[in-house]
Coordinates of C-alpha atoms and ligand atoms in Angstrom, one line a residue:
X1 CA 146.0 74.0 74.0
X2 CA 142.4 74.3 75.0
X3 CA 142.0 75.4 78.6
X4 CA 139.8 72.5 79.6
X5 CA 142.2 69.8 78.4
X6 CA 144.4 68.2 81.1
X7 CA 148.2 68.2 80.6
X8 CA 149.5 64.9 79.2
X9 CA 151.1 64.0 82.6
X10 CA 151.0 65.8 86.0
X11 CA 154.4 67.1 87.4
X12 CA 155.5 65.0 90.4
X13 CA 155.0 66.7 93.9
X14 CA 158.1 67.8 95.9
X15 CA 158.9 65.1 98.5
X16 CA 158.4 67.3 101.6
X17 CA 154.9 68.3 100.6
X18 CA 153.9 64.7 100.1
X19 CA 155.2 63.8 103.5
X20 CA 153.4 66.7 105.1
X21 CA 150.2 65.5 103.6
X22 CA 150.8 62.0 104.9
X23 CA 151.8 63.2 108.5
X24 CA 149.7 66.1 109.8
X25 CA 151.4 69.1 111.4
X26 CA 151.4 69.6 115.2
X27 CA 148.9 72.3 114.9
X28 CA 146.5 70.1 113.0
X29 CA 146.9 67.4 115.7
X30 CA 146.1 69.8 118.5
X31 CA 143.0 71.1 116.7
X32 CA 141.7 67.5 116.1
X33 CA 142.2 66.7 119.8
X34 CA 140.4 69.9 120.8
X35 CA 137.5 69.1 118.5
X36 CA 137.3 65.6 119.9
X37 CA 137.2 67.0 123.4
X38 CA 134.5 69.5 122.5
X39 CA 132.4 66.8 120.8
X40 CA 132.7 64.5 123.9
X41 CA 131.6 67.4 126.2
X42 CA 128.6 68.2 124.0
X43 CA 127.6 64.5 123.9
X44 CA 127.8 64.4 127.7
X45 CA 125.8 67.5 128.0
X46 CA 123.1 66.2 125.7
X47 CA 123.0 62.9 127.5
X48 CA 122.6 64.7 130.8
X49 CA 119.8 66.9 129.4
X50 CA 118.1 63.9 127.9
X51 CA 118.3 62.1 131.2
X52 CA 117.0 65.1 133.0
X53 CA 114.1 65.5 130.5
X54 CA 113.3 61.8 130.8
X55 CA 113.3 62.1 134.5
X56 CA 111.2 65.2 134.4
X57 CA 108.8 63.5 132.0
X58 CA 108.6 60.5 134.2
X59 CA 107.8 62.7 137.1
X60 CA 105.4 64.9 135.1
X61 CA 102.0 63.8 136.1
X62 CA 100.5 66.0 133.3
X63 CA 102.7 64.7 130.5
X64 CA 99.6 63.4 128.6
X65 CA 97.6 66.6 129.2
X66 CA 99.6 69.1 127.2
X67 CA 101.7 69.2 124.1
X68 CA 100.9 69.3 120.4
X69 CA 97.9 68.0 118.5
X70 CA 99.0 65.8 115.6
X71 CA 98.4 67.2 112.1
X72 CA 95.8 64.6 111.6
X73 CA 93.6 63.2 114.5
X74 CA 93.4 64.3 118.1
X75 CA 95.2 63.6 121.4
X76 CA 93.9 60.3 122.8
X77 CA 92.7 62.2 125.9
X78 CA 90.0 64.0 123.8
X79 CA 86.8 61.9 123.9
X80 CA 85.1 61.5 120.6
X81 CA 81.6 61.7 122.1
X82 CA 81.9 65.0 123.9
X83 CA 80.8 67.9 121.7
X84 CA 83.0 71.0 121.5
X85 CA 81.5 74.2 122.6
X86 CA 81.4 77.9 121.6
X87 CA 82.4 80.4 124.3
X88 CA 79.3 82.5 123.4
X89 CA 77.1 79.5 124.2
X90 CA 78.7 79.0 127.6
X91 CA 78.4 82.7 128.4
X92 CA 74.7 82.8 127.6
X93 CA 73.9 79.4 129.3
X94 CA 75.8 80.3 132.5
X95 CA 74.8 83.9 133.3
X96 CA 76.1 85.8 136.3
X97 CA 73.1 84.8 138.3
X98 CA 73.5 81.0 137.6
X99 CA 74.4 79.3 140.9
X100 CA 77.8 77.6 140.7
X101 CA 79.5 75.9 143.6
X102 CA 83.3 75.8 144.4
X103 CA 83.9 73.0 142.0
X104 CA 82.5 75.1 139.2
X105 CA 80.3 74.6 136.1
X106 CA 80.6 72.1 133.3
X107 CA 83.6 70.4 131.9
X108 CA 84.1 71.9 128.4
X109 CA 86.2 71.2 125.4
X110 CA 86.8 74.0 122.8
X111 CA 89.1 75.3 120.2
X112 CA 90.4 78.9 120.5
X113 CA 93.2 81.3 119.9
X114 CA 95.5 82.0 122.8
X115 CA 95.4 85.8 122.6
X116 CA 98.1 86.1 125.2
X117 CA 99.7 84.1 128.0
X118 CA 101.7 85.0 131.1
X119 CA 103.4 83.1 133.8
X120 CA 102.4 84.6 137.2
X121 CA 104.6 82.2 139.2
X122 CA 106.0 78.6 138.9
X123 CA 102.6 77.4 139.9
X124 CA 100.3 79.8 138.1
X125 CA 99.7 81.0 134.5
X126 CA 97.0 83.2 133.0
X127 CA 95.8 83.1 129.4
X128 CA 93.2 84.8 127.4
X129 CA 91.4 82.6 124.8
X130 CA 89.5 84.1 121.9
X131 CA 86.8 82.7 119.7
X132 CA 85.6 85.2 117.1
X133 CA 84.6 88.3 119.0
X134 CA 84.5 86.5 122.4
X135 CA 87.3 86.4 124.8
X136 CA 87.6 84.7 128.2
X137 CA 90.2 84.5 130.9
X138 CA 91.8 81.1 131.7
X139 CA 93.8 80.0 134.7
X140 CA 96.4 77.2 134.7
X141 CA 97.2 76.4 138.3
X142 CA 99.6 73.6 139.5
X143 CA 98.0 71.1 141.8
X144 CA 98.2 67.4 142.7
X145 CA 96.9 66.6 139.2
X146 CA 98.5 69.4 137.2
X147 CA 102.3 69.7 136.9
X148 CA 104.5 72.8 137.1
X149 CA 105.8 71.8 133.7
X150 CA 102.3 72.2 132.3
X151 CA 102.0 75.6 133.9
X152 CA 105.3 76.6 132.2
X153 CA 104.1 75.2 128.9
X154 CA 100.9 77.2 129.1
X155 CA 102.4 80.4 130.3
X156 CA 105.1 80.5 127.6
X157 CA 102.7 79.9 124.7
X158 CA 103.2 82.2 121.8
X159 CA 100.4 84.8 121.3
X160 CA 97.9 83.9 118.5
X161 CA 98.6 80.1 118.6
X162 CA 95.5 78.0 118.0
X163 CA 94.8 75.6 120.9
X164 CA 92.6 72.8 122.0
X165 CA 91.4 73.4 125.6
X166 CA 89.8 71.0 128.2
X167 CA 88.6 72.9 131.2
X168 CA 86.1 73.6 133.9
X169 CA 84.0 76.8 133.8
X170 CA 84.0 78.7 137.0
X171 CA 83.0 82.2 138.3
X172 CA 86.0 84.4 138.8
X173 CA 86.6 86.0 142.2
X174 CA 86.0 89.4 140.6
X175 CA 84.6 90.3 137.2
X176 CA 87.3 90.1 134.6
X177 CA 87.4 93.6 133.0
X178 CA 89.8 92.8 130.2
X179 CA 87.8 90.1 128.4
X180 CA 84.4 90.2 126.7
X181 CA 83.1 87.4 128.9
X182 CA 83.7 88.9 132.3
X183 CA 81.5 86.7 134.6
X184 CA 83.2 83.4 133.8
X185 CA 86.7 82.0 133.5
X186 CA 88.1 78.7 132.4
X187 CA 90.2 76.5 134.7
X188 CA 92.4 74.6 132.2
X189 CA 92.8 70.9 132.7
X190 CA 94.3 70.0 129.3
X191 CA 95.9 72.2 126.8
X192 CA 97.3 71.3 123.3
X193 CA 98.7 73.4 120.6
X194 CA 96.9 72.9 117.2
X195 CA 98.9 75.5 115.3
X196 CA 101.8 77.4 116.9
X197 CA 102.2 81.0 116.0
X198 CA 105.6 82.4 115.1
X199 CA 106.6 85.8 116.6
X200 CA 104.2 88.3 115.1
X201 CA 105.6 91.0 112.8
X202 CA 103.0 93.4 114.3
X203 CA 101.0 93.2 117.6
X204 CA 97.3 92.7 117.5
X205 CA 97.0 95.4 120.1
X206 CA 98.5 97.8 117.5
X207 CA 95.9 96.7 114.9
X208 CA 93.2 97.7 117.4
X209 CA 94.3 101.3 117.6
X210 CA 92.7 104.0 115.4
X211 CA 94.5 105.2 112.3
X212 CA 94.5 109.0 112.0
X213 CA 92.5 110.7 109.3
X214 CA 94.6 111.5 106.2
X215 CA 96.8 114.6 106.9
X216 CA 95.9 114.6 110.7
X217 CA 98.1 113.5 113.6
X218 CA 97.2 110.5 115.8
X219 CA 94.6 111.4 118.4
X220 CA 95.7 109.3 121.3
X221 CA 98.4 110.6 123.6
X222 CA 100.1 107.2 123.7
X223 CA 103.8 107.2 123.4
X224 CA 103.8 104.1 121.2
X225 CA 103.9 105.0 117.5
X226 CA 100.8 104.1 115.5
X227 CA 101.5 101.2 113.1
X228 CA 101.0 102.6 109.6
X229 CA 98.2 101.6 107.3
X230 CA 100.8 100.2 104.9
X231 CA 102.3 97.9 107.6
X232 CA 98.8 96.8 108.6
X233 CA 97.9 96.0 105.0
X234 CA 101.2 94.2 104.4
X235 CA 100.3 92.0 107.4
X236 CA 96.6 91.9 106.7
X237 CA 95.9 88.5 108.1
X238 CA 97.1 89.6 111.5
X239 CA 95.4 92.9 111.1
X240 CA 92.1 91.3 110.2
X241 CA 92.1 89.4 113.5
X242 CA 91.6 92.7 115.3
X243 CA 88.1 93.0 116.8
X244 CA 87.1 96.1 114.9
X245 CA 88.1 94.6 111.6
X246 CA 85.9 91.6 112.1
X247 CA 83.1 94.0 113.0
X248 CA 83.8 96.1 109.8
X249 CA 83.4 93.0 107.6
X250 CA 80.4 91.8 109.5
X251 CA 78.8 95.2 108.7
X252 CA 79.9 95.0 105.1
X253 CA 78.3 91.6 104.8
X254 CA 75.2 93.0 106.4
X255 CA 74.9 95.8 103.8
X256 CA 75.0 93.2 101.0
X257 CA 72.4 91.1 102.8
X258 CA 70.1 94.0 103.4
X259 CA 70.5 95.3 99.9
X260 CA 69.7 92.0 98.3
X261 CA 66.8 91.3 100.8
X262 CA 65.1 94.6 100.1
X263 CA 65.3 94.2 96.3
X264 CA 64.4 90.5 96.1
X265 CA 61.3 91.4 98.2
X266 CA 60.4 93.9 95.5
X267 CA 60.7 91.4 92.7
X268 CA 64.3 92.2 91.6
X269 CA 66.4 89.3 90.1
X270 CA 70.0 89.0 91.1
X271 CA 72.3 88.9 88.0
X272 CA 75.9 88.2 87.3
X273 CA 77.1 90.2 84.3
X274 CA 80.5 89.4 82.7
X275 CA 83.6 91.1 84.0
X276 CA 85.8 90.2 81.0
X277 CA 84.8 92.3 78.1
X278 CA 85.8 92.1 74.4
X279 CA 86.0 95.9 74.0
X280 CA 86.1 98.8 76.4
X281 CA 82.5 99.7 76.6
X282 CA 81.9 102.9 78.4
X283 CA 84.4 104.7 76.3
X284 CA 86.5 105.9 79.2
X285 CA 90.3 105.6 79.6
X286 CA 89.8 104.1 83.1
X287 CA 89.8 100.5 81.9
X288 CA 92.2 97.7 82.7
X289 CA 93.5 95.8 79.7
X290 CA 94.2 92.1 80.1
X291 CA 95.7 89.5 77.8
X292 CA 93.0 87.1 76.6
X293 CA 94.6 84.3 74.7
X294 CA 95.8 85.9 71.5
X295 CA 93.6 89.0 71.9
X296 CA 93.1 91.8 74.4
X297 CA 90.2 91.9 76.8
X298 CA 89.1 94.6 79.3
X299 CA 87.9 94.4 82.9
X300 CA 84.3 95.7 83.4
X301 CA 84.2 99.2 84.8
X302 CA 80.5 98.7 85.8
X303 CA 77.6 96.3 84.8
X304 CA 75.9 99.4 83.3
X305 CA 75.4 98.2 79.7
X306 CA 74.4 94.6 80.7
X307 CA 71.9 95.6 83.4
X308 CA 70.2 97.9 80.8
X309 CA 70.3 95.1 78.1
X310 CA 68.4 92.9 80.6
X311 CA 65.8 95.6 81.0
X312 CA 65.5 95.6 77.2
X313 CA 65.1 91.8 77.4
X314 CA 62.0 92.5 79.5
X315 CA 63.3 91.5 82.9
X316 CA 62.0 94.7 84.5
X317 CA 64.0 94.7 87.7
X318 CA 67.6 93.5 88.2
X319 CA 70.4 93.9 90.7
X320 CA 73.9 92.8 91.0
X321 CA 76.6 92.6 93.7
X322 CA 80.0 92.1 92.1
X323 CA 83.5 93.6 91.6
X324 CA 84.0 96.7 89.6
X325 CA 87.4 97.6 88.1
X326 CA 88.6 101.1 87.6
X327 CA 92.1 102.0 86.2
X328 CA 92.0 105.4 87.9
X329 CA 95.4 106.5 89.3
X330 CA 93.6 108.1 92.2
X331 CA 95.6 107.7 95.4
X332 CA 92.9 109.1 97.7
X333 CA 91.2 107.9 100.9
X334 CA 88.1 107.0 98.9
X335 CA 89.2 105.4 95.7
X336 CA 90.1 101.8 95.0
X337 CA 91.0 100.2 91.7
X338 CA 88.7 97.2 92.5
X339 CA 85.6 97.8 94.6
X340 CA 82.2 96.1 95.1
X341 CA 79.4 97.6 93.1
X342 CA 75.9 97.3 94.3
X343 CA 73.9 98.0 91.1
X344 CA 70.3 98.0 90.2
X345 CA 68.2 98.8 87.2
X346 CA 64.4 98.9 86.8
X347 CA 61.6 99.8 84.4
X348 CA 59.4 102.6 85.7
X349 CA 55.8 103.7 84.9
X350 CA 55.3 107.5 85.0
X351 CA 58.5 109.2 86.1
X352 CA 62.1 108.4 87.0
X353 CA 61.4 109.7 90.5
X354 CA 59.9 106.3 91.1
X355 CA 63.5 104.9 90.8
X356 CA 64.8 107.7 93.1
X357 CA 62.1 106.8 95.7
X358 CA 62.9 103.1 95.6
X359 CA 66.6 103.9 96.0
X360 CA 65.9 106.2 99.0
X361 CA 63.7 103.5 100.6
X362 CA 66.5 101.0 99.9
X363 CA 69.2 103.1 101.6
X364 CA 66.9 103.8 104.6
X365 CA 66.3 100.1 104.9
X366 CA 70.0 99.4 104.9
X367 CA 70.7 102.2 107.5
X368 CA 67.9 101.0 109.8
X369 CA 69.0 97.4 109.4
X370 CA 72.6 98.4 110.4
X371 CA 71.2 100.4 113.4
X372 CA 69.2 97.4 114.7
X373 CA 70.7 94.2 113.5
X374 CA 74.3 95.4 113.4
X375 CA 74.3 97.6 116.5
X376 CA 76.9 95.6 118.4
X377 CA 79.3 95.5 115.4
X378 CA 78.8 99.2 114.8
X379 CA 79.5 99.9 118.5
X380 CA 82.7 97.8 118.4
X381 CA 84.1 99.9 115.5
X382 CA 82.9 103.2 117.0
X383 CA 84.8 102.5 120.2
X384 CA 87.9 102.7 118.1
X385 CA 86.9 105.2 115.5
X386 CA 84.9 107.8 117.4
X387 CA 82.5 109.4 115.0
X388 CA 79.2 111.2 115.3
X389 CA 76.2 109.0 115.2
X390 CA 74.9 108.9 111.5
X391 CA 71.9 111.3 111.4
X392 CA 69.0 109.7 109.5
X393 CA 66.0 111.4 108.1
X394 CA 62.5 110.1 108.7
X395 CA 61.1 107.6 106.2
X396 CA 59.8 109.5 103.1
X397 CA 61.6 112.7 104.2
X398 CA 65.0 112.2 102.6
X399 CA 66.2 115.7 101.6
X400 CA 66.1 115.8 97.8
X401 CA 67.6 118.9 96.4
X402 CA 68.2 119.9 92.8
X403 CA 71.7 120.5 91.6
X404 CA 70.8 124.2 90.9
X405 CA 69.6 124.5 94.5
X406 CA 72.8 123.0 95.8
X407 CA 74.9 125.5 93.8
X408 CA 72.7 128.2 95.3
X409 CA 73.4 127.0 98.8
X410 CA 77.1 126.9 98.2
X411 CA 77.1 130.4 96.7
X412 CA 75.2 131.7 99.7
X413 CA 77.9 130.1 101.8
X414 CA 80.5 132.2 99.9
X415 CA 81.7 129.7 97.2
X416 CA 82.2 131.0 93.7
X417 CA 81.0 128.3 91.3
X418 CA 79.4 128.2 87.9
X419 CA 75.8 126.9 87.3
X420 CA 77.0 123.7 85.5
X421 CA 80.3 123.2 87.1
X422 CA 81.0 119.7 88.6
X423 CA 81.5 119.7 92.4
X424 CA 84.9 119.0 93.7
X425 CA 85.3 116.7 96.7
X426 CA 85.7 119.7 99.1
X427 CA 82.6 121.3 97.5
X428 CA 80.6 118.1 98.1
X429 CA 81.7 117.9 101.7
X430 CA 80.8 121.6 102.2
X431 CA 77.4 121.1 100.7
X432 CA 76.9 118.0 102.9
X433 CA 77.6 120.2 105.9
X434 CA 75.1 122.8 104.8
X435 CA 72.4 120.1 104.2
X436 CA 73.1 118.6 107.6
X437 CA 72.6 122.0 109.2
X438 CA 69.5 122.7 107.3
X439 CA 67.8 119.3 107.3
X440 CA 69.6 117.5 110.2
X441 CA 70.4 114.6 107.9
X442 CA 73.7 112.9 107.0
X443 CA 72.0 111.4 104.0
X444 CA 70.6 113.3 101.0
X445 CA 70.0 113.2 97.3
X446 CA 71.2 115.7 94.7
X447 CA 69.0 115.5 91.6
X448 CA 69.0 117.0 88.1
X449 CA 72.7 117.1 87.4
X450 CA 74.0 119.1 84.4
X451 CA 73.9 116.8 81.3
X452 CA 77.5 117.7 80.2
X453 CA 79.0 116.0 83.3
X454 CA 77.1 112.7 83.0
X455 CA 77.6 109.7 80.8
X456 CA 76.2 109.4 77.3
X457 CA 73.4 107.0 78.3
X458 CA 71.8 109.7 80.6
X459 CA 68.4 111.0 79.7
X460 CA 68.3 114.8 79.4
X461 CA 65.7 116.7 81.5
X462 CA 62.3 117.3 80.1
X463 CA 63.2 121.0 80.1
X464 CA 66.2 120.4 77.8
X465 CA 66.3 122.1 74.5
X466 CA 66.2 118.7 72.8
X467 CA 62.6 118.4 73.8
X468 CA 61.4 121.9 73.5
X469 CA 60.5 121.9 69.8
X470 CA 58.2 119.4 68.3
X471 CA 56.8 116.1 69.6
X472 CA 59.6 113.6 69.1
X473 CA 57.9 110.3 69.7
X474 CA 60.4 107.6 70.3
X475 CA 62.8 108.6 67.5
X476 CA 65.7 111.0 68.1
X477 CA 64.9 114.7 68.6
X478 CA 66.3 117.2 66.2
X479 CA 69.9 118.3 66.7
X480 CA 70.1 121.4 68.9
X481 CA 72.8 124.2 68.7
X482 CA 74.5 123.2 72.0
X483 CA 73.4 119.7 73.0
X484 CA 75.5 119.6 76.2
X485 CA 73.8 122.4 78.0
X486 CA 71.0 122.1 80.6
X487 CA 70.2 119.4 83.1
X488 CA 69.5 115.7 83.0
X489 CA 67.3 113.1 84.9
X490 CA 70.3 112.0 87.0
X491 CA 71.1 112.0 90.6
X492 CA 73.8 111.3 93.2
X493 CA 73.2 110.1 96.8
X494 CA 75.5 111.3 99.6
X495 CA 76.5 110.1 103.1
X496 CA 78.3 112.6 105.4
X497 CA 78.9 114.8 102.3
X498 CA 80.5 112.1 100.2
X499 CA 79.1 110.4 97.1
X500 CA 77.9 106.8 97.5
X501 CA 75.5 106.4 94.6
X502 CA 75.3 107.6 91.1
X503 CA 72.3 107.0 88.8
X504 CA 69.9 108.2 86.2
X505 CA 67.1 107.7 83.9
X506 CA 68.6 106.0 80.8
X507 CA 67.9 106.7 77.1
X508 CA 65.7 103.8 75.9
X509 CA 65.5 104.9 72.3
X510 CA 68.2 103.4 70.1
X511 CA 68.1 106.3 67.7
X512 CA 68.4 109.0 70.4
X513 CA 71.1 106.9 72.2
X514 CA 73.2 106.9 69.0
X515 CA 72.7 110.6 68.7
X516 CA 73.8 111.3 72.3
X517 CA 76.8 109.0 71.8
X518 CA 77.9 111.2 69.0
X519 CA 77.0 114.5 70.6
X520 CA 78.3 113.8 74.2
X521 CA 81.2 116.0 75.5
X522 CA 83.4 112.9 75.0
X523 CA 81.8 111.3 72.0
X524 CA 81.8 107.5 71.5
X525 CA 81.2 105.4 68.4
X526 CA 77.8 103.6 68.5
X527 CA 79.1 101.1 65.9
X528 CA 82.2 100.2 67.8
X529 CA 82.6 96.6 69.0
X530 CA 81.9 97.5 72.6
X531 CA 78.7 99.4 72.0
X532 CA 77.0 97.9 68.9
X533 CA 75.2 95.1 70.8
X534 CA 74.2 97.5 73.5
X535 CA 72.6 100.0 71.0
X536 CA 70.9 97.1 69.1
X537 CA 69.3 95.9 72.4
X538 CA 67.1 99.0 72.3
X539 CA 65.9 98.5 68.7
X540 CA 63.4 95.9 69.6
X541 CA 61.4 97.7 72.2
X542 CA 62.6 98.7 75.7
X543 CA 60.6 100.2 78.6
X544 CA 61.6 103.5 80.1
X545 CA 64.0 102.7 82.9
X546 CA 66.6 104.0 85.4
X547 CA 68.9 102.7 88.1
X548 CA 72.0 103.3 90.1
X549 CA 75.3 102.0 91.2
X550 CA 76.6 102.2 94.8
X551 CA 80.1 101.7 96.1
X552 CA 79.8 99.1 98.9
X553 CA 83.1 100.1 100.6
X554 CA 82.0 103.7 100.5
X555 CA 78.8 102.9 102.5
X556 CA 80.8 101.0 105.1
X557 CA 83.5 103.6 105.4
X558 CA 81.0 106.5 105.8
X559 CA 78.5 104.6 108.0
X560 CA 81.4 103.9 110.5
X561 CA 83.4 107.1 109.9
X562 CA 86.5 105.2 108.9
X563 CA 89.4 107.4 107.8
X564 CA 90.2 105.4 104.7
X565 CA 88.2 103.2 102.2
X566 CA 91.0 100.6 102.3
X567 CA 89.9 99.6 105.8
X568 CA 86.6 98.5 104.3
X569 CA 88.3 96.1 101.8
X570 CA 89.8 92.9 103.2
X571 CA 92.6 92.9 100.6
X572 CA 92.4 96.3 99.0
X573 CA 93.6 97.1 95.5
X574 CA 94.8 100.6 94.7
X575 CA 97.3 102.0 92.2
X576 CA 100.2 101.0 94.4
X577 CA 98.9 97.8 95.9
X578 CA 98.2 94.4 94.3
X579 CA 99.4 92.2 97.3
X580 CA 98.6 90.4 99.5
Ligands
AMO1 P1 80.0 105.7 89.2 O1 81.1 105.6 88.3 O2 79.6 107.0 89.8 O3 78.7 105.2 88.4 O4 80.1 104.6 90.3 C1 79.0 104.3 91.2 C2 79.5 104.4 92.7 O5 80.6 103.6 92.9 C3 81.5 104.1 93.8 N1 82.8 104.3 93.2 C4 84.0 103.9 93.8 N2 84.2 103.3 95.0 C5 85.5 103.1 95.3 N3 86.6 103.4 94.5 C6 86.3 103.9 93.3 N4 87.4 104.2 92.5 C7 85.0 104.3 92.9 N5 84.4 104.8 91.8 C8 83.1 104.8 92.0 C9 80.8 105.4 94.3 C10 80.0 105.8 93.1 O6 78.9 106.6 93.5 N6 77.3 103.1 85.9 C11 77.2 104.1 86.9 C12 76.1 103.8 87.9 C13 74.7 103.9 87.3 O7 74.4 104.9 86.7 O8 73.9 103.0 87.6 C14 78.5 104.1 87.6 O9 79.3 103.2 87.6 O10 80.1 105.2 95.4

């Protein structure tokens, strides 16, 4: 018989069992009586509590003045015609010399975050309200018009809840040291929760402590353990509410604004090149492959080929601020798999040093802009990450040293290194320290890199064997015995001994470009899908040109002396992190 078929007829139940089912046991009766008793008691308790609450509400003179804001609309006590204010406006309108009598200043309505709340006594609670970077102390004091219930409600508010406040601005008896606005405080009259915060998985105060530099112990002699970078990044929304984080991203935005402003003023056009590519273009293995309908596509490792194609199109000066993707499994404090590239490309007249000069001017403009316009934000971060002030050279005096000279300085300092060897990160930092000592500048340019360690599109130096024989015109020079020796018209820019920019004069001759693609240390195929259109772009006339690419997060990290580049990315991507 199949298991799921019922038997033809069920066997009849023994008589006792049937009776037991009909008449419950003594134990079952006892239990039911107990349950009933319990339920009655609970109902009584609830009724008593309800009655007490009703009584308390009836006697609560402030019952309309606190509570929760509905999801849509506002409490009826909030007048439609009164504008809501910003704390910064109040602070600048009512300075510490503004006369204010006992009854205080203006009645204000504002929205803020309750950074913390504490009950001092049944009649008094203190809160700190935050709006952006501004914080102010608030007092909730029981009186004839403000109930103790409201004091309790305010003082037990969960930290980081978003609130609507009605209050009177007054001068505190003493300056409040713990808030950014110290000469004023708010006497709360009405207080409503707009969005109640749950218990935080990590305290904001922890996010406001410095992370140690990689491999170093925490600096502070505080017994509380430092919350790790990983925990901070896992809870990034809370972390980003920390003051220094807001300042970091204000500065980052400032760098973008200064970069674009400088270049637009010099006639550059902002462009948006594609990030989805049909073929991996720069030949490297560091490219992310993605599914593109029935085909494969690749995420752009740089706007390089496109910015050059636009120069070939006669645009003369272009710049771009966009994400750059690198599939590098580099788990270091200065690598991300997605970063923001600040790129530019320009035609030049006589010499590629015109491009270097423009780039130097651009970087000095950014640094000076950060010093002046972003002074407060810089100071906010430097209070937490104590770092030496960034030493800037005078305009027009940026140290520009050749790669050969750099190698010489390192050798004199005791390093054994070959003439054409690429610099490791420690070598770069060491050279940065030597340059700082010699030129008193945290910013310098290393020019004329060995050709062998630069990409295929890099123009070799005028001194390269390629150009030593006959006049080549715009066609390709003759093949030389060892094409990857010598130097190139390429450069890197450094901040505090770390690379922030890489650039070069590019090969503008299609014939020579194809030759270099084949002769490069890592050859690429000029006829491949990813490179054919790029090579063709130079067949129809292209000015001599050069440019550079800058890592935005690197500038921010090095300007502020942050211990890790991830701190300069709101939601960083690295080999181990794709969330949040
Ligand atoms: P390069 O590959 O050197 O050059 O990149 C330019 C600049 O980008 C930054 N950078 C990075 N920042 C964070 N994480 C990374 N993984 C990372 N890799 C690079 C650095 C670097 O100097 N096409 C050329 C630019 C050009 O020649 O115009 C290029 O992409 O600050």
